[in-house]
Coordinates of C-alpha atoms in Angstrom, one line a residue:
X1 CA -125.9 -13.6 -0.7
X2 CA -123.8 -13.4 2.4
X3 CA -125.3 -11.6 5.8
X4 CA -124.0 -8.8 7.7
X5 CA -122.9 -9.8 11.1
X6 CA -124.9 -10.3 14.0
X7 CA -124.6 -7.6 16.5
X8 CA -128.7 -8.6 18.2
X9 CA -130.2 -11.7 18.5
X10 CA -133.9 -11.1 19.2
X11 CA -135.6 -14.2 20.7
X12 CA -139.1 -15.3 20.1
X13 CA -140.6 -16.5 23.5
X14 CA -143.8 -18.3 23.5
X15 CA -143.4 -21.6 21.8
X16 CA -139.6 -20.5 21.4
X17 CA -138.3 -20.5 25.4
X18 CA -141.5 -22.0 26.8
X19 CA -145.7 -21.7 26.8
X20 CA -148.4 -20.8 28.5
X21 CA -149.9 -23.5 30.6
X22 CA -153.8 -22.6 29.6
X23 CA -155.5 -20.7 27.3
X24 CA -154.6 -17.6 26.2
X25 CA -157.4 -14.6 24.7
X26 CA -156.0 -15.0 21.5
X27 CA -156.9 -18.6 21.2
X28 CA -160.2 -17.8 23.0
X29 CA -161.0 -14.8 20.2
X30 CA -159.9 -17.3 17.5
X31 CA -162.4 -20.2 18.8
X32 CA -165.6 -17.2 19.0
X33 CA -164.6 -15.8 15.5
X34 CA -166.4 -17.6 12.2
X35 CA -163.3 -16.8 10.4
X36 CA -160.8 -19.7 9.5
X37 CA -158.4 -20.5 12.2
X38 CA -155.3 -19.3 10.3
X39 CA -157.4 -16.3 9.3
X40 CA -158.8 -15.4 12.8
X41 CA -155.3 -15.9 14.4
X42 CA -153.1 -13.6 12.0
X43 CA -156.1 -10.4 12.5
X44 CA -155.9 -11.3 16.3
X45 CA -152.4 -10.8 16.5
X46 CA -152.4 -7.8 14.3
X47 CA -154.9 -5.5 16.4
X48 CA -154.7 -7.3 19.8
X49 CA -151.0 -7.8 20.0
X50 CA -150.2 -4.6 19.0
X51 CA -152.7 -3.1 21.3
X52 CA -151.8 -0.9 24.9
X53 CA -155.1 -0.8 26.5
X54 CA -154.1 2.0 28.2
X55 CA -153.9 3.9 25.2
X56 CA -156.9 2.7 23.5
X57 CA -160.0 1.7 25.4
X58 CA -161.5 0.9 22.2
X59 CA -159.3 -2.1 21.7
X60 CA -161.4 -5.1 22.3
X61 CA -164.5 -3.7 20.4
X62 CA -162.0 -3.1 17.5
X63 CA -160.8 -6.7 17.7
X64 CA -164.3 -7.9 18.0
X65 CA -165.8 -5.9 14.6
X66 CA -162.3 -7.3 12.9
X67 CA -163.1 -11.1 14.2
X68 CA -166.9 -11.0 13.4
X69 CA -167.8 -11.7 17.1
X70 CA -170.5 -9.5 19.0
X71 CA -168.6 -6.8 21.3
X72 CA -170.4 -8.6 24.1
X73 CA -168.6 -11.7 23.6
X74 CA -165.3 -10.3 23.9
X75 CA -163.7 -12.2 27.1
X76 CA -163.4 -9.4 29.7
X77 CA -163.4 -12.1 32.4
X78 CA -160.1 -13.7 30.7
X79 CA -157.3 -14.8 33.3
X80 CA -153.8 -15.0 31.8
X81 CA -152.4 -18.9 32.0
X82 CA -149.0 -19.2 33.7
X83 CA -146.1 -18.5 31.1
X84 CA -143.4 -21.4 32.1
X85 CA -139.9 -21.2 30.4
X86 CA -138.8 -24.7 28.9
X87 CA -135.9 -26.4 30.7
X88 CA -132.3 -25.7 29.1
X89 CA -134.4 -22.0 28.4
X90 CA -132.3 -19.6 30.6
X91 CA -129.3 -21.6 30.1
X92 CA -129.6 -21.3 26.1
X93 CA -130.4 -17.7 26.9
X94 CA -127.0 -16.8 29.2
X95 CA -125.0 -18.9 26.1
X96 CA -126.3 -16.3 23.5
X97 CA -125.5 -13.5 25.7
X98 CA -121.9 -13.9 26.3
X99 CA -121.7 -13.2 22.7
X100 CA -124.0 -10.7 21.8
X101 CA -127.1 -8.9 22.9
X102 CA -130.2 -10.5 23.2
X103 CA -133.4 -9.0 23.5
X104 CA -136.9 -10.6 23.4
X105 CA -139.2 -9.9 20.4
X106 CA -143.0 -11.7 21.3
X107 CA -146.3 -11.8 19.9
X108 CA -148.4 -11.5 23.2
X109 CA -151.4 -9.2 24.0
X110 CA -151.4 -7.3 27.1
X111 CA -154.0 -9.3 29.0
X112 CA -152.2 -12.8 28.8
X113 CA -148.9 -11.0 30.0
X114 CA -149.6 -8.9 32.8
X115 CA -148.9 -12.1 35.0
X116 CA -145.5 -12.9 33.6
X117 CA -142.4 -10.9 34.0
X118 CA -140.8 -12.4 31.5
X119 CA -137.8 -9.8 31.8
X120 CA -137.5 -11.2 35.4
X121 CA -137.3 -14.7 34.5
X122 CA -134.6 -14.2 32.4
X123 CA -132.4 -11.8 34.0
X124 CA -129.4 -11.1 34.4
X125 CA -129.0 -12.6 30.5
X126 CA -131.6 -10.2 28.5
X127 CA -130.8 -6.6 27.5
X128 CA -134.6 -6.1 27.0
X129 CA -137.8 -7.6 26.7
X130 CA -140.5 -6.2 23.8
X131 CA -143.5 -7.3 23.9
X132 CA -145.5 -6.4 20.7
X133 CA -148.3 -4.9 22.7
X134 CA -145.6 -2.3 23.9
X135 CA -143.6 -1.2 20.9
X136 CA -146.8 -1.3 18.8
X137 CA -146.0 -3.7 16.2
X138 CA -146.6 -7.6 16.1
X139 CA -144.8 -9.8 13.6
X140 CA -144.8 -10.4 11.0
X141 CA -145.2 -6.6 10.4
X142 CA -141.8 -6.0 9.6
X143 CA -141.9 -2.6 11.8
X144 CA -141.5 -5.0 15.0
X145 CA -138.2 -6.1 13.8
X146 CA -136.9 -2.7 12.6
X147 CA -138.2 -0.9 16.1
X148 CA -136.5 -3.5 18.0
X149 CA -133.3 -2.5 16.0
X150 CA -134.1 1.3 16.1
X151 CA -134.2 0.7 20.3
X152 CA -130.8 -0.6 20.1
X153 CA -129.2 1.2 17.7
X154 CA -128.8 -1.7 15.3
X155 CA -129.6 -1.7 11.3
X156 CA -132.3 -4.8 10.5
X157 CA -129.7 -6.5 8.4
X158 CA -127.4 -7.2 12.2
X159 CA -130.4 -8.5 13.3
X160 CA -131.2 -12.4 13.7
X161 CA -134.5 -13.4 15.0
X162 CA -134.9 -16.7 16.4
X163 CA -138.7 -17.6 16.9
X164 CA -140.5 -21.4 15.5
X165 CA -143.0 -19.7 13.5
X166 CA -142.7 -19.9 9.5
X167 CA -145.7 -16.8 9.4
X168 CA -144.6 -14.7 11.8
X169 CA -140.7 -15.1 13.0
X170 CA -139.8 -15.3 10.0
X171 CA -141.7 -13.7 7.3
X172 CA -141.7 -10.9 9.5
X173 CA -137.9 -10.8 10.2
X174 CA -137.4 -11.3 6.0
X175 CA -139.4 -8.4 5.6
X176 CA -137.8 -6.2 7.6
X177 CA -134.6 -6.9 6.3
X178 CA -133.3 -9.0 9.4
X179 CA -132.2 -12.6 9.6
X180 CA -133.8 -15.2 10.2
X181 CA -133.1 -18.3 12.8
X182 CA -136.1 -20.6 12.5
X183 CA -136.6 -23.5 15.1
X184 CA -139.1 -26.8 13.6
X185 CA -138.5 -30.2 14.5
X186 CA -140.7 -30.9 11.2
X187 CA -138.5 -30.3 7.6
X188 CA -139.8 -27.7 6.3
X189 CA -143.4 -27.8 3.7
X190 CA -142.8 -26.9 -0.1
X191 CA -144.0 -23.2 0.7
X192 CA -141.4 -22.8 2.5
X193 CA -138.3 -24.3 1.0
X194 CA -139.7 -21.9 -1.9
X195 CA -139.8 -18.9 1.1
X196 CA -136.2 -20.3 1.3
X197 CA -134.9 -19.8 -1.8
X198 CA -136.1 -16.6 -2.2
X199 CA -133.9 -14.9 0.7
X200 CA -130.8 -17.0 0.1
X201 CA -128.5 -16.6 2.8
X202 CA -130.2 -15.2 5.2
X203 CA -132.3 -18.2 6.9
X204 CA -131.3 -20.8 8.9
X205 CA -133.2 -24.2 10.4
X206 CA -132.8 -25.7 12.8
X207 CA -134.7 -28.4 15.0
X208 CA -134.1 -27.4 18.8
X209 CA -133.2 -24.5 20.8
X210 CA -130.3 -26.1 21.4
X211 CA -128.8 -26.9 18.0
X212 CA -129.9 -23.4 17.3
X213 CA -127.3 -21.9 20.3
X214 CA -124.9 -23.7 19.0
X215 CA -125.1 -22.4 15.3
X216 CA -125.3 -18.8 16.9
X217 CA -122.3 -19.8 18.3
X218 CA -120.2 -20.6 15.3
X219 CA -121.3 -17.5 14.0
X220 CA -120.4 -15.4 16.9
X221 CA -118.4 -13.2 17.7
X222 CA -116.8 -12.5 14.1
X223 CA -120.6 -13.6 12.7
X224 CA -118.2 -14.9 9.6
X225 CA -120.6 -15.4 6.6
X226 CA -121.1 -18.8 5.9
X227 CA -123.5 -21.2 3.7
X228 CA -126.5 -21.8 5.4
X229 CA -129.1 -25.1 4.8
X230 CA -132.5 -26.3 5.6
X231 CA -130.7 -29.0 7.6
X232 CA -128.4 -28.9 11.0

């Protein structure tokens, strides 16, 4: 199956560009909860990350009923860590841009960013930043992706989302109809090599931002279709 071209690169930032240097209230909800890890982490980041407390005040109660942890244990006295961008991140960043678009697509909750601009710390390079708490949608909900493309007046299938996470980048790319970019330094498990196969053609592996700029750039601007492996 051969992609459409790329005409918007959405970037993945935590664990993708950089990472927070403490804690964040996911991970804090996640250790409270009785629930598996895995489990605990994917409900987090479905309510919480798609949550504006502005809108709803009822969000942390919500998340707390959904987590199995008393409302009173929700950490109101959280402090977002300091977000810090990777080295080589704004540089990889301004590469992309000279080609195409690029926008920002994160899973982040509204309490662990309103101490990072992350908009300012890449600028002039982005065209936008969307958190998920903002447009409503956190990956891998496939609405994320296909909002993101709505905003810019793109169809899913121009879309390729970089991020380094197999559960949400980009199970939540493929099911929007997007592309997928996904950055591991590990080869990829037997779940998904099988994920692999099942979307031929539209995801690509690769083990570093930087190998990963450099594929976007062979495929940019003309975006020529070309085989894609699990190997750089």
């Amino acid at each position: 199956m051969n992609a459409a071209p790329v005409r918007l690169v959405s970037l993945d930032v935590g664990y993708t560009l950089g990472e927070p240097s403490g804690t964040t209230l996911t991970q804090r909800l996640v250790e409270l909860s009785p629930r598996p890890a895995r489990e605990a982490k994917r409900v987090a980041q479905r309510i919480l990350h798609a949550l504006d407390p502005n809108m709803d005040t009822t969000g942390p109660q919500t998340v707390c009923a959904a987590l199995g942890i008393a409302p009173s244990a929700f950490p109101h006295d959280h402090r977002p860590p300091a977000f810090a961008l990777w080295p080589g991140a704004v540089e990889a960043v301004a590469q992309i841009a000279r080609d195409v678009p690029v926008v920002t697509l994160s899973n982040v909750s509204h309490w662990d960013e309103r101490e990072t601009d992350v908009a300012a710390l890449l600028t002039p390079h982005l065209r936008a930043h969307h958190p998920s708490w903002r447009i409503g949608f956190a990956k891998p909900d496939p609405r994320a992706v296909e909002t993101v493309a709505r905003l810019h007046d793109r169809d899913p299938a121009e879309v390729l989302h970089v991020g380094d996470s197999l559960d949400y980048d980009v199970r939540g790319a493929l099911a929007a109809g997007a592309q997928a970019l996904w950055i591991t330094p590990r080869p990829p498990s037997a779940e998904a090599l099988r994920l692999l196969a099942e979307h031929p053609g539209r995801v690509t592996v690769m083990p570093d931002l930087p190998r990963a700029v450099r594929y976007i750039e062979q495929i940019l601007p003309s975006s020529t279709p070309s085989t894609r492996s699990a190997t750089p």
